[in-house]
Each structure stands twice: as C-alpha cells, then as structure tokens.
GROMACS .gro file of C-alpha atoms in nm:
model
  404
    1MET     CA    1  -1.917  -0.393   0.451
    2SER     CA    2  -2.255  -0.317   0.392
    3LEU     CA    3  -2.294   0.040   0.181
    4THR     CA    4  -2.473   0.189   0.456
    5THR     CA    5  -2.151   0.160   0.694
    6THR     CA    6  -1.927   0.245   0.401
    7PRO     CA    7  -1.776   0.559   0.386
    8VAL     CA    8  -1.865   0.800   0.116
    9ILE     CA    9  -1.626   0.995  -0.168
   10PRO     CA   10  -1.674   1.349  -0.132
   11LEU     CA   11  -1.700   1.394  -0.526
   12ASP     CA   12  -1.961   1.707  -0.481
   13ASP     CA   13  -1.714   1.875  -0.260
   14ASP     CA   14  -1.464   2.157  -0.426
   15VAL     CA   15  -1.226   2.152  -0.158
   16TYR     CA   16  -1.204   1.758  -0.209
   17TRP     CA   17  -1.084   1.807  -0.577
   18ALA     CA   18  -0.830   2.050  -0.465
   19ASP     CA   19  -0.607   1.760  -0.336
   20PRO     CA   20  -0.826   1.435  -0.300
   21TYR     CA   21  -0.537   1.261  -0.227
   22PRO     CA   22  -0.531   1.246   0.166
   23ILE     CA   23  -0.879   1.140   0.200
   24ILE     CA   24  -0.837   0.860  -0.069
   25ALA     CA   25  -0.561   0.755   0.146
   26GLU     CA   26  -0.727   0.746   0.468
   27LEU     CA   27  -1.043   0.559   0.278
   28ARG     CA   28  -0.816   0.330   0.125
   29ASP     CA   29  -0.592   0.238   0.454
   30ARG     CA   30  -0.890   0.236   0.699
   31HIS     CA   31  -1.183   0.120   0.465
   32ARG     CA   32  -1.035  -0.067   0.194
   33THR     CA   33  -1.320   0.065  -0.038
   34ALA     CA   34  -1.602   0.328  -0.041
   35VAL     CA   35  -1.855   0.445  -0.226
   36THR     CA   36  -1.985   0.740  -0.480
   37PRO     CA   37  -2.226   1.028  -0.390
   38GLU     CA   38  -2.479   0.804  -0.601
   39GLY     CA   39  -2.377   0.480  -0.429
   40MET     CA   40  -2.121   0.315  -0.666
   41LYS     CA   41  -1.894   0.109  -0.496
   42ALA     CA   42  -1.558   0.245  -0.537
   43ILE     CA   43  -1.184   0.047  -0.575
   44LEU     CA   44  -0.901   0.233  -0.384
   45ARG     CA   45  -0.639  -0.059  -0.297
   46TRP     CA   46  -0.398  -0.161  -0.546
   47SER     CA   47  -0.416  -0.559  -0.535
   48ASP     CA   48  -0.785  -0.523  -0.557
   49ALA     CA   49  -0.776  -0.303  -0.869
   50GLU     CA   50  -0.526  -0.508  -1.013
   51GLU     CA   51  -0.774  -0.855  -0.943
   52ILE     CA   52  -1.047  -0.690  -1.106
   53LYS     CA   53  -0.903  -0.556  -1.430
   54LYS     CA   54  -0.762  -0.941  -1.447
   55ARG     CA   55  -1.049  -1.178  -1.346
   56PRO     CA   56  -1.278  -1.253  -1.624
   57GLU     CA   57  -1.606  -1.150  -1.423
   58PHE     CA   58  -1.510  -0.804  -1.466
   59GLU     CA   59  -1.502  -0.590  -1.772
   60ASN     CA   60  -1.495  -0.219  -1.874
   61GLU     CA   61  -1.835  -0.040  -1.862
   62GLY     CA   62  -1.961   0.026  -2.238
   63LEU     CA   63  -2.246   0.185  -2.339
   64GLU     CA   64  -2.394   0.185  -1.981
   65TYR     CA   65  -2.147   0.464  -1.912
   66ILE     CA   66  -2.337   0.721  -2.129
   67GLU     CA   67  -2.679   0.554  -2.120
   68LYS     CA   68  -2.683   0.689  -1.745
   69ARG     CA   69  -2.596   1.033  -1.865
   70GLY     CA   70  -2.906   1.050  -2.084
   71PHE     CA   71  -2.772   0.944  -2.441
   72LYS     CA   72  -2.969   0.674  -2.633
   73PRO     CA   73  -2.924   0.470  -2.923
   74GLY     CA   74  -2.957   0.683  -3.240
   75ASP     CA   75  -2.791   0.971  -3.034
   76PRO     CA   76  -2.460   1.042  -3.288
   77LEU     CA   77  -2.250   1.019  -2.979
   78TYR     CA   78  -2.423   0.700  -2.840
   79GLU     CA   79  -2.374   0.530  -3.185
   80TRP     CA   80  -1.985   0.714  -3.154
   81ARG     CA   81  -1.941   0.492  -2.834
   82ARG     CA   82  -2.097   0.184  -2.922
   83HIS     CA   83  -1.741   0.080  -3.169
   84SER     CA   84  -1.530   0.270  -2.936
   85ILE     CA   85  -1.240   0.051  -2.816
   86GLY     CA   86  -1.302   0.151  -2.464
   87ALA     CA   87  -1.618   0.050  -2.436
   88LEU     CA   88  -1.566  -0.295  -2.620
   89ASN     CA   89  -1.499  -0.637  -2.425
   90GLY     CA   90  -1.415  -1.002  -2.470
   91ALA     CA   91  -1.372  -1.114  -2.830
   92ASP     CA   92  -1.524  -0.781  -3.005
   93HIS     CA   93  -1.257  -0.573  -2.794
   94ARG     CA   94  -0.959  -0.803  -2.899
   95ARG     CA   95  -1.055  -0.831  -3.254
   96ILE     CA   96  -1.072  -0.432  -3.232
   97ARG     CA   97  -0.736  -0.408  -3.101
   98SER     CA   98  -0.566  -0.673  -3.293
   99LEU     CA   99  -0.630  -0.483  -3.588
  100ALA     CA  100  -0.538  -0.155  -3.501
  101SER     CA  101  -0.201  -0.278  -3.312
  102ARG     CA  102  -0.091  -0.399  -3.678
  103ALA     CA  103  -0.111  -0.026  -3.777
  104LEU     CA  104   0.077   0.133  -3.494
  105THR     CA  105   0.421   0.065  -3.534
  106PRO     CA  106   0.701   0.147  -3.335
  107ARG     CA  107   0.828   0.334  -3.576
  108SER     CA  108   0.546   0.574  -3.583
  109VAL     CA  109   0.617   0.614  -3.215
  110GLU     CA  110   0.969   0.715  -3.199
  111LYS     CA  111   0.954   0.965  -3.491
  112VAL     CA  112   0.749   1.224  -3.253
  113ARG     CA  113   1.043   1.229  -3.028
  114PRO     CA  114   1.257   1.481  -3.211
  115VAL     CA  115   0.920   1.679  -3.319
  116THR     CA  116   0.822   1.707  -2.941
  117GLN     CA  117   1.174   1.790  -2.859
  118LYS     CA  118   1.159   2.049  -3.090
  119HIS     CA  119   0.817   2.194  -2.989
  120VAL     CA  120   0.886   2.223  -2.612
  121ARG     CA  121   1.222   2.397  -2.709
  122SER     CA  122   1.059   2.671  -2.880
  123LEU     CA  123   0.775   2.717  -2.645
  124LEU     CA  124   1.038   2.791  -2.439
  125GLU     CA  125   1.266   2.982  -2.640
  126ARG     CA  126   0.954   3.245  -2.756
  127HIS     CA  127   0.875   3.306  -2.423
  128ALA     CA  128   1.234   3.319  -2.303
  129GLU     CA  129   1.222   3.739  -2.326
  130ALA     CA  130   0.972   3.742  -2.099
  131GLY     CA  131   1.028   3.484  -1.883
  132GLU     CA  132   0.700   3.364  -1.785
  133PHE     CA  133   0.381   3.221  -1.940
  134ASP     CA  134   0.100   2.994  -1.865
  135VAL     CA  135   0.184   2.640  -1.968
  136ARG     CA  136  -0.194   2.529  -1.935
  137LYS     CA  137  -0.318   2.756  -2.198
  138GLU     CA  138  -0.014   2.691  -2.429
  139ILE     CA  139   0.065   2.326  -2.399
  140THR     CA  140  -0.223   2.218  -2.605
  141ALA     CA  141  -0.049   2.283  -2.931
  142ILE     CA  142   0.243   2.057  -2.856
  143PRO     CA  143   0.051   1.726  -2.837
  144PHE     CA  144  -0.177   1.860  -3.126
  145MET     CA  145   0.131   1.878  -3.357
  146SER     CA  146   0.260   1.563  -3.236
  147VAL     CA  147  -0.028   1.366  -3.322
  148VAL     CA  148  -0.045   1.521  -3.657
  149LEU     CA  149   0.275   1.371  -3.720
  150PHE     CA  150   0.219   1.030  -3.568
  151LEU     CA  151  -0.118   1.014  -3.757
  152ASP     CA  152   0.029   1.185  -4.101
  153ILE     CA  153  -0.270   1.403  -4.176
  154GLU     CA  154  -0.255   1.705  -4.331
  155MET     CA  155  -0.282   2.022  -4.069
  156ASP     CA  156  -0.610   2.168  -4.184
  157GLU     CA  157  -0.747   1.799  -4.139
  158ALA     CA  158  -0.631   1.795  -3.779
  159ALA     CA  159  -0.747   2.152  -3.721
  160THR     CA  160  -1.124   2.065  -3.814
  161ILE     CA  161  -1.087   1.743  -3.595
  162GLY     CA  162  -0.949   1.946  -3.289
  163GLN     CA  163  -1.207   2.191  -3.340
  164GLN     CA  164  -1.492   1.943  -3.360
  165MET     CA  165  -1.374   1.753  -3.033
  166ALA     CA  166  -1.286   2.015  -2.844
  167GLY     CA  167  -1.447   2.043  -2.505
  168ALA     CA  168  -1.778   1.852  -2.607
  169GLY     CA  169  -1.656   1.481  -2.544
  170ALA     CA  170  -1.550   1.566  -2.218
  171GLU     CA  171  -1.876   1.738  -2.117
  172ALA     CA  172  -2.066   1.452  -2.197
  173PHE     CA  173  -1.867   1.209  -2.056
  174GLY     CA  174  -1.849   1.415  -1.690
  175PRO     CA  175  -2.050   1.346  -1.396
  176ASN     CA  176  -2.320   1.659  -1.456
  177VAL     CA  177  -2.476   1.616  -1.839
  178THR     CA  178  -2.748   1.810  -1.923
  179GLN     CA  179  -2.962   1.836  -2.199
  180GLU     CA  180  -2.793   2.108  -2.356
  181ILE     CA  181  -2.446   1.913  -2.328
  182ARG     CA  182  -2.616   1.632  -2.480
  183ASP     CA  183  -2.743   1.847  -2.795
  184ARG     CA  184  -2.373   1.984  -2.818
  185ALA     CA  185  -2.223   1.639  -2.797
  186ASN     CA  186  -2.470   1.498  -3.039
  187ALA     CA  187  -2.427   1.811  -3.289
  188THR     CA  188  -2.046   1.769  -3.260
  189PHE     CA  189  -2.006   1.399  -3.318
  190ALA     CA  190  -2.231   1.403  -3.582
  191ALA     CA  191  -2.010   1.606  -3.777
  192LEU     CA  192  -1.698   1.469  -3.628
  193MET     CA  193  -1.819   1.124  -3.807
  194GLU     CA  194  -1.913   1.273  -4.127
  195PHE     CA  195  -1.599   1.484  -4.208
  196VAL     CA  196  -1.317   1.169  -4.053
  197GLY     CA  197  -1.597   0.907  -4.279
  198GLY     CA  198  -1.475   1.159  -4.584
  199LEU     CA  199  -1.095   1.115  -4.513
  200VAL     CA  200  -1.195   0.717  -4.453
  201GLU     CA  201  -1.324   0.708  -4.825
  202SER     CA  202  -1.070   0.942  -4.948
  203ARG     CA  203  -0.795   0.695  -4.866
  204ARG     CA  204  -0.932   0.436  -4.968
  205SER     CA  205  -0.938   0.552  -5.319
  206LYS     CA  206  -0.626   0.741  -5.263
  207PRO     CA  207  -0.383   0.564  -5.024
  208ARG     CA  208  -0.127   0.730  -4.835
  209ASP     CA  209   0.161   0.642  -4.642
  210ASP     CA  210  -0.034   0.734  -4.310
  211LEU     CA  211  -0.195   0.572  -4.040
  212LEU     CA  212  -0.560   0.599  -4.159
  213THR     CA  213  -0.477   0.406  -4.486
  214ARG     CA  214  -0.259   0.132  -4.273
  215LEU     CA  215  -0.579   0.095  -4.045
  216ILE     CA  216  -0.814   0.061  -4.364
  217ALA     CA  217  -0.551  -0.198  -4.465
  218ALA     CA  218  -0.520  -0.360  -4.136
  219GLU     CA  219  -0.606  -0.778  -4.178
  220GLU     CA  220  -0.620  -1.058  -3.975
  221ASP     CA  221  -0.761  -1.362  -4.119
  222GLY     CA  222  -0.956  -1.172  -4.395
  223ASP     CA  223  -1.111  -0.991  -4.162
  224ARG     CA  224  -1.089  -0.579  -4.156
  225LEU     CA  225  -1.228  -0.260  -3.968
  226SER     CA  226  -1.550  -0.168  -4.104
  227HIS     CA  227  -1.645   0.176  -4.226
  228ASP     CA  228  -1.795   0.282  -3.832
  229GLU     CA  229  -1.513   0.105  -3.715
  230LEU     CA  230  -1.241   0.313  -3.880
  231ILE     CA  231  -1.383   0.642  -3.817
  232VAL     CA  232  -1.428   0.570  -3.428
  233LEU     CA  233  -1.084   0.406  -3.349
  234PHE     CA  234  -0.915   0.695  -3.559
  235THR     CA  235  -1.081   0.958  -3.357
  236ASN     CA  236  -1.017   0.765  -3.056
  237ILE     CA  237  -0.618   0.771  -3.100
  238PHE     CA  238  -0.673   1.141  -3.222
  239GLY     CA  239  -0.919   1.281  -2.891
  240GLY     CA  240  -0.670   1.055  -2.673
  241ALA     CA  241  -0.317   1.177  -2.762
  242ILE     CA  242  -0.432   1.532  -2.725
  243GLU     CA  243  -0.642   1.606  -2.422
  244THR     CA  244  -0.455   1.347  -2.135
  245THR     CA  245  -0.130   1.436  -2.281
  246SER     CA  246  -0.144   1.780  -2.252
  247SER     CA  247  -0.299   1.736  -1.889
  248MET     CA  248   0.011   1.514  -1.821
  249MET     CA  249   0.261   1.770  -1.976
  250THR     CA  250   0.127   2.050  -1.766
  251SER     CA  251   0.170   1.806  -1.485
  252THR     CA  252   0.541   1.764  -1.571
  253PHE     CA  253   0.597   2.140  -1.571
  254LEU     CA  254   0.413   2.166  -1.244
  255GLU     CA  255   0.567   1.921  -1.040
  256PHE     CA  256   0.915   2.015  -1.140
  257ALA     CA  257   0.877   2.352  -1.054
  258ARG     CA  258   0.715   2.283  -0.718
  259ARG     CA  259   1.033   2.024  -0.685
  260PRO     CA  260   1.388   2.217  -0.772
  261ASP     CA  261   1.565   1.898  -0.603
  262GLN     CA  262   1.384   1.683  -0.858
  263LEU     CA  263   1.489   1.895  -1.148
  264GLU     CA  264   1.855   1.923  -1.030
  265LEU     CA  265   1.884   1.551  -1.050
  266LEU     CA  266   1.704   1.500  -1.420
  267ARG     CA  267   1.914   1.771  -1.499
  268ARG     CA  268   2.226   1.590  -1.434
  269ASP     CA  269   2.126   1.308  -1.652
  270PRO     CA  270   1.808   1.369  -1.880
  271GLU     CA  271   1.869   1.071  -2.103
  272GLY     CA  272   1.916   0.837  -1.812
  273LEU     CA  273   1.637   0.968  -1.614
  274LYS     CA  274   1.375   1.081  -1.838
  275ARG     CA  275   1.194   0.727  -1.820
  276SER     CA  276   1.159   0.731  -1.447
  277ALA     CA  277   1.078   1.075  -1.420
  278VAL     CA  278   0.776   1.002  -1.632
  279GLU     CA  279   0.672   0.688  -1.497
  280GLU     CA  280   0.661   0.879  -1.159
  281ILE     CA  281   0.451   1.194  -1.326
  282LEU     CA  282   0.233   0.930  -1.427
  283ARG     CA  283   0.205   0.774  -1.102
  284PHE     CA  284   0.186   1.093  -0.888
  285ARG     CA  285  -0.072   1.305  -1.169
  286PRO     CA  286  -0.249   1.055  -1.341
  287ALA     CA  287  -0.448   1.209  -1.602
  288PHE     CA  288  -0.779   1.033  -1.579
  289TYR     CA  289  -0.945   1.041  -1.222
  290ALA     CA  290  -1.122   0.680  -1.249
  291SER     CA  291  -1.151   0.363  -1.425
  292GLY     CA  292  -1.532   0.321  -1.483
  293ASN     CA  293  -1.595  -0.115  -1.460
  294LYS     CA  294  -1.876  -0.340  -1.446
  295ALA     CA  295  -1.941  -0.690  -1.339
  296ASN     CA  296  -2.023  -0.919  -1.596
  297ALA     CA  297  -2.140  -1.186  -1.360
  298ASP     CA  298  -2.210  -1.232  -0.982
  299ALA     CA  299  -1.863  -1.206  -0.807
  300GLU     CA  300  -1.698  -1.140  -0.477
  301ALA     CA  301  -1.416  -0.864  -0.487
  302ALA     CA  302  -1.245  -0.638  -0.247
  303GLY     CA  303  -1.441  -0.790   0.043
  304LEU     CA  304  -1.731  -0.685  -0.183
  305HIS     CA  305  -2.042  -0.874  -0.357
  306PHE     CA  306  -2.100  -0.748  -0.686
  307GLU     CA  307  -2.412  -0.831  -0.868
  308ALA     CA  308  -2.401  -0.892  -1.261
  309GLY     CA  309  -2.438  -0.582  -1.474
  310GLU     CA  310  -2.322  -0.373  -1.154
  311PRO     CA  311  -2.114  -0.093  -1.238
  312LEU     CA  312  -1.806   0.006  -1.003
  313SER     CA  313  -1.549   0.264  -1.047
  314ILE     CA  314  -1.135   0.214  -0.952
  315ILE     CA  315  -1.019   0.573  -0.813
  316ILE     CA  316  -0.676   0.599  -1.001
  317GLY     CA  317  -0.502   0.779  -0.698
  318GLY     CA  318  -0.563   0.502  -0.476
  319PRO     CA  319  -0.360   0.208  -0.634
  320ASN     CA  320  -0.108   0.482  -0.763
  321ARG     CA  321  -0.057   0.577  -0.401
  322ASP     CA  322  -0.104   0.239  -0.206
  323PRO     CA  323   0.188   0.202   0.024
  324THR     CA  324   0.178  -0.189  -0.031
  325ARG     CA  325   0.277  -0.083  -0.417
  326PHE     CA  326   0.512   0.201  -0.345
  327SER     CA  327   0.730   0.303  -0.076
  328ASP     CA  328   0.647   0.632   0.090
  329PRO     CA  329   0.406   0.719  -0.177
  330ASP     CA  330   0.323   1.063  -0.120
  331ARG     CA  331   0.660   1.154  -0.205
  332PHE     CA  332   0.753   1.256  -0.583
  333ASP     CA  333   1.074   1.072  -0.644
  334ILE     CA  334   1.222   1.044  -1.005
  335THR     CA  335   1.456   0.772  -0.889
  336ARG     CA  336   1.194   0.516  -0.829
  337ASP     CA  337   1.230   0.191  -1.035
  338PRO     CA  338   1.061   0.254  -1.387
  339THR     CA  339   0.964  -0.109  -1.424
  340ILE     CA  340   0.700  -0.047  -1.165
  341TRP     CA  341   0.434   0.096  -1.317
  342SER     CA  342   0.125   0.243  -1.176
  343PHE     CA  343  -0.235   0.220  -1.259
  344THR     CA  344  -0.270   0.546  -1.510
  345PHE     CA  345  -0.301   0.343  -1.819
  346SER     CA  346  -0.474   0.041  -1.661
  347MET     CA  347  -0.382  -0.329  -1.681
  348GLY     CA  348  -0.496  -0.616  -1.792
  349PRO     CA  349  -0.696  -0.630  -2.192
  350HIS     CA  350  -0.787  -0.245  -2.149
  351PHE     CA  351  -0.441  -0.169  -2.124
  352CYS     CA  352  -0.395   0.174  -2.327
  353LEU     CA  353  -0.341   0.129  -2.631
  354GLY     CA  354  -0.135   0.472  -2.694
  355GLN     CA  355   0.036   0.469  -2.372
  356ALA     CA  356   0.381   0.438  -2.581
  357LEU     CA  357   0.320   0.757  -2.759
  358ALA     CA  358   0.223   0.933  -2.460
  359ARG     CA  359   0.517   0.820  -2.252
  360ALA     CA  360   0.764   0.903  -2.565
  361GLU     CA  361   0.617   1.257  -2.530
  362LEU     CA  362   0.649   1.317  -2.170
  363GLN     CA  363   0.973   1.194  -2.191
  364GLU     CA  364   1.107   1.424  -2.429
  365THR     CA  365   0.915   1.741  -2.239
  366ALA     CA  366   1.080   1.640  -1.913
  367ALA     CA  367   1.432   1.640  -2.067
  368VAL     CA  368   1.383   1.951  -2.281
  369ILE     CA  369   1.299   2.126  -1.925
  370ALA     CA  370   1.563   1.958  -1.775
  371ARG     CA  371   1.809   2.151  -2.014
  372HIS     CA  372   1.689   2.438  -2.076
  373THR     CA  373   1.498   2.600  -1.785
  374ARG     CA  374   1.688   2.760  -1.500
  375ASP     CA  375   1.520   2.856  -1.162
  376LEU     CA  376   1.197   2.722  -1.266
  377GLU     CA  377   0.906   2.845  -1.056
  378LEU     CA  378   0.539   2.878  -1.042
  379THR     CA  379   0.410   3.243  -0.998
  380ALA     CA  380   0.038   3.139  -0.884
  381GLU     CA  381  -0.072   2.834  -0.738
  382PRO     CA  382  -0.283   2.662  -0.983
  383GLN     CA  383  -0.630   2.472  -0.880
  384TRP     CA  384  -0.757   2.150  -0.973
  385LEU     CA  385  -1.040   2.155  -1.177
  386PRO     CA  386  -1.332   1.985  -0.996
  387ARG     CA  387  -1.610   1.692  -1.172
  388VAL     CA  388  -1.381   1.648  -1.430
  389MET     CA  389  -1.286   1.309  -1.660
  390VAL     CA  390  -0.946   1.462  -1.758
  391ASN     CA  391  -0.756   1.622  -1.445
  392HIS     CA  392  -0.692   1.959  -1.558
  393VAL     CA  393  -0.564   2.267  -1.343
  394ASP     CA  394  -0.708   2.609  -1.393
  395ARG     CA  395  -0.393   2.769  -1.501
  396CYS     CA  396  -0.023   2.652  -1.471
  397PRO     CA  397   0.176   3.030  -1.461
  398ILE     CA  398   0.558   2.964  -1.441
  399ARG     CA  399   0.886   3.201  -1.473
  400TYR     CA  400   1.210   3.049  -1.524
  401ARG     CA  401   1.542   3.155  -1.719
  402PHE     CA  402   1.615   3.009  -2.066
  403GLU     CA  403   1.929   2.799  -2.106
  404PRO     CA  404   2.020   2.757  -2.482
   0.00000   0.00000   0.00000
C-alpha cells in the first residue's frame, strides 16, 4: 500500500483525542496500517506490533526522537537522552538493563504495597465528609510517596527531583515543541543532572541501604554504571514511576466510576480479582499513546517496506483492542485472563523495567477502591487531553460514600 492511499490518523483533531478508539479500530480493521499527519507509518494490529518488537531489524527510536524536536548535541536534554535506557538498543541496552536489574529487587517492589494501600485509603478518608474530590488533582502524591519508599531516598531529595522534572519532560517529548519549551527543558535537565549527580557522589562517599547505592554497587563481569548512566537511570525510574502511574491510577478510578457492575465484581473478591482488574485497566486505558520505533535495516513488515533508519509508530490502542488478541475488545471486563497481556508495557528487549512496581501500586489502588467506596460515580465527564505523550484527563471529579 502506498503512502498516498494510506489513511491518515487525525492527530491534529481535538475530537479524535476525546475518543480515539473507534477511529483506530476502523483504520486497523479496514486498512491494517495508517500514517500520521507528518507521514510516519503507524502500526495498528497486534500481530504486526508483536512482529516489529521481536524482529532484530527494528529497534526503539533513540536520539532521533528529540532531534526531530530541535534538540542537538550539547543540550542538557540531548545528553540526558543519550544515556536513557529507552533510547538505547542492542548491546548498550542489554548492558544497562542487566546492571539495573541487579538493583531492582522483588523485595523493593513488594514493600510499596502497604504504603499504596495506606495512602489511597487516607485520600478517600480525608474527603469522606465532603464525599467528593478531583482524582486528577490529588492522585499524583500517592505514586510520589511510593517511589520515595521504592528508591529509599529522603523526602526533600524526592521533592527537589519532582519539582525539577514536573512538566518539562512531558512537554519536550510532545509533538509541538517550541523554542520556549526547548529552553525550559534544557534548564530543567541541567539542574536535574547536577542535583542527582550530587546524590550519586554523596552515596559513593557514604553508602546507604537504598536503590542508588545498589545501582552504584551493581557489577557484572567487572562492569559498572558510569556517573552519567547512574544519573539518567535513576531519573528514568523516578519519572516513570510517577507520571505514568498517576495517569493509570486516575484511569482506575475513572473506569470503576463509570462501571458499577465491574466494581461490584471486584468488591466480592478484591484480592482474587485485583490482578485481572489491573490488567484490564492497562489494556483499556494505556498510559502512553504510542511507542516510537525505527528500522535499523531495510525491512518488510505489516505489508509495508521500511528503509533503514526510517521511524515508525505503534499506536498502542490498536493492538490493545485488536479482536484477534482480545474477544469483544471494546468491553471493559475485569474477569479477562490476566496472563494474556496487552501492549501497554511493550514487549521484547524494551519490556518496561518498572512494570512490576506499577502493577503492584495499581492492584492495591483497585483493591482499596473496592473495599472503601460505595456509590462511586463521576460528577462531571472528564476530557482527554490532546497531543500528549502520557495520556491524561483534564479532571476526574468523583462522588462516593466512604466505607471504613
């Protein structure tokens, strides 16, 4: 199929972003693939996405992603991205991931469960008298508290990093990057690298029982992470653990407020169904809109020809609602088989490093909602923000009765 006859995904249309799934489904089922308004090929089917993520001729989009947004060598964000695990491929990616996995222990993930339970319940209890609040405005504090525990860092350290990262990163990776956004992002990442670099040096001189010290100590065949690699990996984990998780926590409240029948199912067996409930939320409302990839050699895939170096985009809502993978895919059903994973955390070499942490937090959030809310409902309809890297609603106002 030539690009002249391939349908265009209307990414410039705000109406599309309000509910993209019917359009994605039509394009996927009728045309298999599409293109973005800029002409980039877009993958929409599960089988094609799976093939591309597993074939060696394709890899994650690296520095090209921010070069297209006007960043250049020497810019603080460019230099940060140079070492980012999401931008690395091949042996470089395997090396960083292997060293990081030695520090990211199951114990460090499991200890966030009771903390998440405590803070979600506290949020509901705090607003119990009023019986309503805006989840979108309030929820970010919960993954923030969880990542403080997960990383074993001081609250003031986390607050400084969070303030520096807030907003600038998402803007810089979005589709409409201006010089003002570039300047703001570069200033932010320069300050971020300096601050976290100071934490690295502090842990080198005075080791502690925390993740940063474990990352410094991680070794494989005499190899260790460099100073810059430590800084970037640490901020990758920190940033990913807050913004994407807050998006999915908001979606957890949103989908259960819309579907009292599904919430009632979860109430009957919170522990038994929280895993499958979260897998359904991840499938139905992925945090990321798309996955950036590129061909590293001339290749044929999804019925298309790709030139070496050509970028492509996997539109995550396509494979996540592909009827060849999920029956009745537009139905929200928390009893689906949780072992049939969606594309939300990607697959292959770039399977999300922090997925276990996110799943643990979301499972406990869902269980607390089931146990401690009654008559949960929306008081106004949220609107999905257009043209963003991480999917967010503008608001998520809920009303409920608190159940102690």
